């Protein structure tokens, strides 16, 4: 199982140091794959047992891109894991051509990519989730060897209401007809629903937001089952 923590815009450099040490010290040597995406100001060269990833990056080594992080800055920290397509970045204006540019750039670097897809409430309610996801997936190279897909229905993110296991299973099965990439589920994963999500056959892991911001809570999820 892959356990990925999206810390979003939470944790200062100081609080992340405490979080990361607590998490790392509690992870055994025989751990499943644990990945943490801290905010940029907290990102350091990795001295922890888990992998660190970048929540975002600009698809260029450097340049006149005010406020952006280029690959030179990630290379300096040996970061080779990136997240692309999170709904919160799409909502800020990252459209399909830009996401494609990010994907292609990350692929050219050989980075590990967690590529997020997911439908909004209206799409879900009118039953066109699969068509919608197919469109999102048609934007990237599904044969890329270092790809992980995270299915994150927008209506389940940060709401405390995860999608039902049966629905997640149906959607992950659908995605697995298109790619052999490992598949994650994200959307209000927590200690009460991790067991049934882990039990889904085509689910290779989880992307956790809110319930990962406290190291103890994230560890509880990792250690459950
Ligand atoms: C996320 O934003 O990737 C996420 C899964 O958040 P939450 O767990 O809070 O729903």
mmCIF file of C-alpha atoms and ligand atoms in Angstrom:
data_model
loop_
_atom_site.group_PDB
_atom_site.id
_atom_site.type_symbol
_atom_site.label_atom_id
_atom_site.label_comp_id
_atom_site.label_asym_id
_atom_site.label_seq_id
_atom_site.Cartn_x
_atom_site.Cartn_y
_atom_site.Cartn_z
ATOM 1 C CA UNK A 1 0.000 0.000 0.000
ATOM 2 C CA UNK A 2 1.038 3.538 -0.743
ATOM 3 C CA UNK A 3 0.191 6.140 1.920
ATOM 4 C CA UNK A 4 0.592 9.697 0.653
ATOM 5 C CA UNK A 5 0.064 12.759 2.856
ATOM 6 C CA UNK A 6 -0.891 16.045 1.219
ATOM 7 C CA UNK A 7 -0.092 18.673 3.839
ATOM 8 C CA UNK A 8 -1.376 21.430 1.502
ATOM 9 C CA UNK A 9 -0.816 24.933 2.987
ATOM 10 C CA UNK A 10 -0.320 23.585 6.512
ATOM 11 C CA UNK A 11 2.792 23.354 8.719
ATOM 12 C CA UNK A 12 5.595 25.822 9.113
ATOM 13 C CA UNK A 13 9.219 24.787 8.700
ATOM 14 C CA UNK A 14 9.367 24.404 12.481
ATOM 15 C CA UNK A 15 6.179 22.392 12.931
ATOM 16 C CA UNK A 16 7.026 20.190 9.929
ATOM 17 C CA UNK A 17 10.366 19.276 11.499
ATOM 18 C CA UNK A 18 8.481 17.985 14.554
ATOM 19 C CA UNK A 19 5.841 16.266 12.373
ATOM 20 C CA UNK A 20 8.420 14.618 10.103
ATOM 21 C CA UNK A 21 10.599 13.367 12.944
ATOM 22 C CA UNK A 22 7.590 11.932 14.766
ATOM 23 C CA UNK A 23 6.402 10.188 11.628
ATOM 24 C CA UNK A 24 9.812 8.943 10.568
ATOM 25 C CA UNK A 25 10.781 7.664 14.010
ATOM 26 C CA UNK A 26 7.563 5.679 14.262
ATOM 27 C CA UNK A 27 7.916 4.027 10.856
ATOM 28 C CA UNK A 28 9.476 0.576 10.990
ATOM 29 C CA UNK A 29 12.109 -0.531 8.494
ATOM 30 C CA UNK A 30 9.646 -2.763 6.687
ATOM 31 C CA UNK A 31 7.274 0.075 5.822
ATOM 32 C CA UNK A 32 4.905 0.284 2.969
ATOM 33 C CA UNK A 33 5.482 3.206 0.700
ATOM 34 C CA UNK A 34 4.939 6.444 2.656
ATOM 35 C CA UNK A 35 5.134 9.784 0.854
ATOM 36 C CA UNK A 36 4.695 13.258 2.330
ATOM 37 C CA UNK A 37 4.068 16.432 0.340
ATOM 38 C CA UNK A 38 5.027 19.292 2.692
ATOM 39 C CA UNK A 39 4.706 22.993 1.866
ATOM 40 C CA UNK A 40 7.713 24.342 -0.037
ATOM 41 C CA UNK A 41 9.171 26.360 2.821
ATOM 42 C CA UNK A 42 9.469 23.153 4.851
ATOM 43 C CA UNK A 43 10.957 20.992 2.094
ATOM 44 C CA UNK A 44 14.516 19.888 2.900
ATOM 45 C CA UNK A 45 16.983 17.320 1.685
ATOM 46 C CA UNK A 46 15.467 14.092 2.888
ATOM 47 C CA UNK A 47 16.687 12.694 6.175
ATOM 48 C CA UNK A 48 13.478 10.797 6.921
ATOM 49 C CA UNK A 49 12.288 7.216 6.329
ATOM 50 C CA UNK A 50 9.490 8.408 4.044
ATOM 51 C CA UNK A 51 9.738 9.945 0.587
ATOM 52 C CA UNK A 52 9.176 13.682 0.221
ATOM 53 C CA UNK A 53 7.388 15.100 -2.777
ATOM 54 C CA UNK A 54 6.600 18.528 -4.232
ATOM 55 C CA UNK A 55 2.963 19.649 -4.189
ATOM 56 C CA UNK A 56 3.666 21.803 -7.229
ATOM 57 C CA UNK A 57 6.402 22.957 -9.625
ATOM 58 C CA UNK A 58 6.763 25.075 -12.748
ATOM 59 C CA UNK A 59 7.727 23.134 -15.914
ATOM 60 C CA UNK A 60 11.100 24.817 -16.425
ATOM 61 C CA UNK A 61 14.477 24.599 -14.696
ATOM 62 C CA UNK A 62 14.386 28.300 -13.709
ATOM 63 C CA UNK A 63 13.483 31.650 -15.248
ATOM 64 C CA UNK A 64 11.209 34.685 -14.968
ATOM 65 C CA UNK A 65 8.246 32.909 -13.388
ATOM 66 C CA UNK A 66 7.466 34.962 -10.311
ATOM 67 C CA UNK A 67 6.452 32.891 -7.339
ATOM 68 C CA UNK A 68 7.138 29.563 -9.014
ATOM 69 C CA UNK A 69 9.487 26.690 -8.128
ATOM 70 C CA UNK A 70 11.591 25.357 -11.018
ATOM 71 C CA UNK A 71 13.243 21.989 -11.314
ATOM 72 C CA UNK A 72 16.684 23.396 -10.370
ATOM 73 C CA UNK A 73 15.304 24.044 -6.892
ATOM 74 C CA UNK A 74 13.848 20.539 -6.620
ATOM 75 C CA UNK A 75 17.001 18.939 -8.039
ATOM 76 C CA UNK A 76 19.058 20.684 -5.380
ATOM 77 C CA UNK A 77 16.981 18.900 -2.719
ATOM 78 C CA UNK A 78 16.959 15.596 -4.653
ATOM 79 C CA UNK A 79 13.169 15.722 -4.944
ATOM 80 C CA UNK A 80 12.018 13.317 -7.634
ATOM 81 C CA UNK A 81 8.360 12.899 -6.641
ATOM 82 C CA UNK A 82 5.721 15.425 -7.736
ATOM 83 C CA UNK A 83 1.984 15.853 -7.568
ATOM 84 C CA UNK A 84 0.164 17.121 -10.668
ATOM 85 C CA UNK A 85 -3.511 17.854 -11.304
ATOM 86 C CA UNK A 86 -4.794 18.253 -7.751
ATOM 87 C CA UNK A 87 -8.284 19.736 -7.889
ATOM 88 C CA UNK A 88 -7.227 22.647 -5.700
ATOM 89 C CA UNK A 89 -4.604 23.628 -8.289
ATOM 90 C CA UNK A 90 -7.029 23.056 -11.148
ATOM 91 C CA UNK A 91 -9.404 25.419 -9.328
ATOM 92 C CA UNK A 92 -6.637 28.033 -9.306
ATOM 93 C CA UNK A 93 -6.539 27.914 -13.100
ATOM 94 C CA UNK A 94 -4.263 25.021 -14.060
ATOM 95 C CA UNK A 95 -5.951 23.879 -17.261
ATOM 96 C CA UNK A 96 -5.393 20.735 -19.341
ATOM 97 C CA UNK A 97 -2.665 22.235 -21.624
ATOM 98 C CA UNK A 98 -0.717 23.481 -18.593
ATOM 99 C CA UNK A 99 -1.156 20.153 -16.795
ATOM 100 C CA UNK A 100 0.098 18.406 -19.921
ATOM 101 C CA UNK A 101 3.146 20.689 -19.971
ATOM 102 C CA UNK A 102 3.826 19.830 -16.326
ATOM 103 C CA UNK A 103 3.333 16.132 -16.991
ATOM 104 C CA UNK A 104 5.648 16.145 -20.025
ATOM 105 C CA UNK A 105 8.291 18.064 -18.122
ATOM 106 C CA UNK A 106 8.127 15.705 -15.121
ATOM 107 C CA UNK A 107 8.289 12.726 -17.473
ATOM 108 C CA UNK A 108 11.342 14.158 -19.235
ATOM 109 C CA UNK A 109 12.983 14.418 -15.803
ATOM 110 C CA UNK A 110 12.049 10.803 -15.023
ATOM 111 C CA UNK A 111 10.250 11.930 -11.857
ATOM 112 C CA UNK A 112 7.638 9.893 -10.045
ATOM 113 C CA UNK A 113 4.269 11.500 -10.708
ATOM 114 C CA UNK A 114 1.090 11.275 -8.662
ATOM 115 C CA UNK A 115 -1.476 12.530 -11.155
ATOM 116 C CA UNK A 116 -4.813 13.523 -9.618
ATOM 117 C CA UNK A 117 -8.139 13.259 -11.373
ATOM 118 C CA UNK A 118 -11.685 13.566 -10.117
ATOM 119 C CA UNK A 119 -15.133 14.867 -10.914
ATOM 120 C CA UNK A 120 -17.211 17.547 -9.258
ATOM 121 C CA UNK A 121 -20.565 17.069 -7.584
ATOM 122 C CA UNK A 122 -22.689 17.890 -10.638
ATOM 123 C CA UNK A 123 -20.791 15.457 -12.861
ATOM 124 C CA UNK A 124 -21.136 12.811 -10.182
ATOM 125 C CA UNK A 125 -24.862 13.439 -9.726
ATOM 126 C CA UNK A 126 -25.616 13.253 -13.439
ATOM 127 C CA UNK A 127 -23.768 9.958 -13.760
ATOM 128 C CA UNK A 128 -21.041 11.053 -16.166
ATOM 129 C CA UNK A 129 -18.040 10.402 -13.922
ATOM 130 C CA UNK A 130 -16.427 7.822 -16.220
ATOM 131 C CA UNK A 131 -16.661 10.012 -19.334
ATOM 132 C CA UNK A 132 -15.245 12.913 -17.361
ATOM 133 C CA UNK A 133 -12.316 10.874 -16.022
ATOM 134 C CA UNK A 134 -11.621 9.456 -19.484
ATOM 135 C CA UNK A 135 -11.226 13.005 -20.774
ATOM 136 C CA UNK A 136 -8.883 13.928 -17.946
ATOM 137 C CA UNK A 137 -6.812 10.783 -18.509
ATOM 138 C CA UNK A 138 -6.582 11.366 -22.268
ATOM 139 C CA UNK A 139 -4.344 14.356 -21.486
ATOM 140 C CA UNK A 140 -1.383 12.302 -20.247
ATOM 141 C CA UNK A 141 0.805 9.344 -21.182
ATOM 142 C CA UNK A 142 -0.817 6.478 -19.283
ATOM 143 C CA UNK A 143 2.109 4.202 -20.133
ATOM 144 C CA UNK A 144 4.648 6.314 -18.263
ATOM 145 C CA UNK A 145 6.471 3.900 -15.989
ATOM 146 C CA UNK A 146 6.740 6.205 -12.955
ATOM 147 C CA UNK A 147 3.083 7.155 -12.901
ATOM 148 C CA UNK A 148 0.591 6.747 -10.067
ATOM 149 C CA UNK A 149 -3.010 7.884 -10.574
ATOM 150 C CA UNK A 150 -4.975 9.313 -7.648
ATOM 151 C CA UNK A 151 -8.732 9.250 -8.057
ATOM 152 C CA UNK A 152 -10.062 12.063 -5.887
ATOM 153 C CA UNK A 153 -13.716 12.980 -6.334
ATOM 154 C CA UNK A 154 -13.883 16.713 -5.603
ATOM 155 C CA UNK A 155 -17.134 16.290 -3.687
ATOM 156 C CA UNK A 156 -15.361 14.003 -1.205
ATOM 157 C CA UNK A 157 -12.268 16.158 -0.619
ATOM 158 C CA UNK A 158 -12.180 17.884 2.745
ATOM 159 C CA UNK A 159 -15.844 17.184 3.399
ATOM 160 C CA UNK A 160 -15.464 14.328 5.883
ATOM 161 C CA UNK A 161 -17.633 12.257 3.538
ATOM 162 C CA UNK A 162 -15.643 9.697 1.602
ATOM 163 C CA UNK A 163 -17.091 8.096 -1.516
ATOM 164 C CA UNK A 164 -18.627 4.690 -0.793
ATOM 165 C CA UNK A 165 -16.306 1.706 -1.173
ATOM 166 C CA UNK A 166 -18.501 0.178 -3.875
ATOM 167 C CA UNK A 167 -18.324 3.343 -5.968
ATOM 168 C CA UNK A 168 -14.553 3.721 -5.465
ATOM 169 C CA UNK A 169 -14.132 0.108 -6.519
ATOM 170 C CA UNK A 170 -16.189 0.615 -9.683
ATOM 171 C CA UNK A 171 -14.231 3.712 -10.662
ATOM 172 C CA UNK A 172 -10.796 2.243 -9.918
ATOM 173 C CA UNK A 173 -11.721 -0.852 -11.926
ATOM 174 C CA UNK A 174 -12.683 1.457 -14.770
ATOM 175 C CA UNK A 175 -9.388 3.360 -14.571
ATOM 176 C CA UNK A 176 -7.466 0.087 -14.513
ATOM 177 C CA UNK A 177 -8.895 -0.766 -17.938
ATOM 178 C CA UNK A 178 -6.862 2.197 -19.225
ATOM 179 C CA UNK A 179 -3.569 1.932 -17.355
ATOM 180 C CA UNK A 180 -1.456 -0.440 -15.312
ATOM 181 C CA UNK A 181 -0.293 2.452 -13.103
ATOM 182 C CA UNK A 182 -0.915 1.965 -9.367
ATOM 183 C CA UNK A 183 -4.188 3.583 -8.287
ATOM 184 C CA UNK A 184 -4.829 5.637 -5.172
ATOM 185 C CA UNK A 185 -8.082 6.857 -3.704
ATOM 186 C CA UNK A 186 -8.303 10.263 -2.025
ATOM 187 C CA UNK A 187 -11.221 12.113 -0.464
ATOM 188 C CA UNK A 188 -11.831 12.194 3.294
ATOM 189 C CA UNK A 189 -9.819 9.069 4.040
ATOM 190 C CA UNK A 190 -9.584 8.682 7.816
ATOM 191 C CA UNK A 191 -9.246 6.122 10.576
ATOM 192 C CA UNK A 192 -12.883 5.061 10.331
ATOM 193 C CA UNK A 193 -12.930 4.252 6.604
ATOM 194 C CA UNK A 194 -9.350 3.120 5.883
ATOM 195 C CA UNK A 195 -10.141 -0.571 6.412
ATOM 196 C CA UNK A 196 -12.842 -0.727 3.771
ATOM 197 C CA UNK A 197 -10.833 1.413 1.339
ATOM 198 C CA UNK A 198 -7.741 -0.790 1.800
ATOM 199 C CA UNK A 199 -9.902 -3.837 1.091
ATOM 200 C CA UNK A 200 -10.819 -2.604 -2.408
ATOM 201 C CA UNK A 201 -9.110 -4.935 -4.845
ATOM 202 C CA UNK A 202 -7.868 -2.350 -7.342
ATOM 203 C CA UNK A 203 -6.834 0.159 -4.686
ATOM 204 C CA UNK A 204 -3.047 0.389 -4.280
ATOM 205 C CA UNK A 205 -3.078 3.132 -1.698
ATOM 206 C CA UNK A 206 -4.531 6.379 -0.419
ATOM 207 C CA UNK A 207 -3.857 10.097 -0.763
ATOM 208 C CA UNK A 208 -4.771 11.687 2.552
ATOM 209 C CA UNK A 209 -5.333 15.383 3.190
ATOM 210 C CA UNK A 210 -6.918 16.523 6.454
ATOM 211 C CA UNK A 211 -6.278 13.294 8.376
ATOM 212 C CA UNK A 212 -2.560 13.428 7.560
ATOM 213 C CA UNK A 213 -1.787 16.826 9.031
ATOM 214 C CA UNK A 214 -1.298 15.348 12.485
ATOM 215 C CA UNK A 215 1.526 12.783 12.484
ATOM 216 C CA UNK A 216 -0.261 10.555 15.016
ATOM 217 C CA UNK A 217 -3.456 10.446 12.957
ATOM 218 C CA UNK A 218 -1.529 9.665 9.778
ATOM 219 C CA UNK A 219 0.402 6.924 11.598
ATOM 220 C CA UNK A 220 -2.875 5.454 12.868
ATOM 221 C CA UNK A 221 -4.067 5.194 9.257
ATOM 222 C CA UNK A 222 -0.775 3.604 8.137
ATOM 223 C CA UNK A 223 -0.761 1.131 11.009
ATOM 224 C CA UNK A 224 -4.417 0.115 10.802
ATOM 225 C CA UNK A 225 -5.122 -3.360 9.549
HETATM 226 C C1 LIG B 1 -6.736 15.936 -0.869
HETATM 227 O O1 LIG B 1 -6.942 17.143 -0.912
HETATM 228 O O2 LIG B 1 -5.913 15.399 -1.634
HETATM 229 C C2 LIG B 1 -7.499 15.136 0.094
HETATM 230 C C3 LIG B 1 -7.629 13.867 -0.137
HETATM 231 O O3 LIG B 1 -8.024 15.833 1.155
HETATM 232 P P1 LIG B 1 -8.952 15.211 2.322
HETATM 233 O O4 LIG B 1 -8.306 13.938 2.791
HETATM 234 O O5 LIG B 1 -8.979 16.276 3.356
HETATM 235 O O6 LIG B 1 -10.278 14.960 1.712
#
